[in-house]
XYZ file of C-alpha atoms in Angstrom:
99
model
C 10.230 4.337 -3.877
C 11.140 7.557 -2.106
C 11.712 7.302 1.621
C 11.315 10.157 4.041
C 13.363 10.510 7.194
C 10.900 8.532 9.328
C 10.670 5.770 6.714
C 14.474 5.558 6.619
C 14.662 5.302 10.395
C 11.982 2.592 10.331
C 13.867 0.646 7.667
C 17.115 0.905 9.632
C 15.357 -0.346 12.761
C 13.897 -3.276 10.849
C 17.299 -4.132 9.416
C 18.813 -4.138 12.919
C 16.536 -7.064 13.741
C 16.437 -8.743 10.315
C 20.183 -9.007 9.678
C 20.894 -11.281 12.688
C 17.960 -13.519 11.714
C 19.299 -13.781 8.170
C 22.808 -14.461 9.492
C 21.463 -17.254 11.697
C 19.644 -18.691 8.689
C 22.748 -18.649 6.516
C 24.807 -20.298 9.278
C 22.177 -23.034 9.759
C 22.034 -23.646 5.995
C 25.830 -23.948 5.805
C 25.819 -26.359 8.750
C 23.505 -28.719 6.878
C 20.130 -27.710 8.313
C 18.818 -26.452 5.002
C 15.132 -26.225 5.921
C 15.785 -24.171 9.054
C 18.263 -21.950 7.220
C 15.972 -21.211 4.311
C 13.071 -20.570 6.679
C 15.102 -18.072 8.723
C 16.299 -16.224 5.621
C 12.673 -16.116 4.452
C 11.600 -14.650 7.792
C 14.323 -12.009 7.560
C 13.267 -11.042 4.038
C 9.629 -10.878 5.142
C 10.592 -8.612 8.043
C 11.924 -6.064 5.557
C 9.549 -6.516 2.615
C 6.175 -6.659 4.382
C 6.298 -3.261 6.081
C 7.817 -1.530 3.059
C 5.521 -2.812 0.325
C 2.380 -4.369 1.784
C 1.719 -2.750 5.150
C 1.641 0.870 4.021
C -0.488 2.584 6.703
C -1.937 5.132 4.284
C -3.105 2.431 1.862
C -4.602 0.358 4.687
C -6.465 3.350 6.122
C -7.753 4.410 2.698
C -9.021 0.888 1.995
C -10.625 0.571 5.424
C -12.420 3.895 5.240
C -13.409 3.266 1.620
C -14.904 -0.091 2.560
C -16.896 1.355 5.446
C -18.416 4.281 3.539
C -21.641 3.807 1.584
C -21.253 3.906 -2.187
C -23.008 7.287 -2.409
C -20.305 8.892 -0.268
C -17.459 7.137 -2.067
C -18.531 8.617 -5.416
C -19.438 12.028 -3.994
C -15.846 13.279 -4.282
C -15.608 12.325 -7.948
C -18.942 13.985 -8.759
C -18.008 17.209 -6.978
C -14.844 17.595 -9.070
C -16.758 17.592 -12.406
C -17.085 21.267 -13.453
C -19.690 20.526 -16.151
C -22.045 18.893 -13.683
C -24.417 21.878 -13.407
C -24.130 23.048 -17.000
C -26.636 21.891 -19.570
C -25.369 19.920 -22.518
C -26.034 21.844 -25.780
C -27.178 18.660 -27.490
C -29.813 18.103 -24.793
C -31.100 21.671 -25.205
C -31.456 21.190 -28.984
C -33.324 17.890 -28.534
C -35.782 19.386 -26.048
C -36.471 22.349 -28.393
C -37.333 19.987 -31.253
C -39.822 18.020 -29.172
């Protein structure tokens, strides 16, 4: 995964908040409160992983717009890119001449 400058700044900001939560979780786990410690480490991992891998704004926007558009408009871009769309197929021309 390649990060741009804004993505790097966002990751650093997330880590500023996630590292103390993970530290608290490790300290609680070492003090004998295993459930609380594991839960806090899980929260810290989720704070970093969710925005980086699952909450990609471009993917969310593409899925939202794709779900709102009718199916005719979703396939219109793929049909427009086909250069042979207007050209007649030679096999079709031969068949129509025989009939």
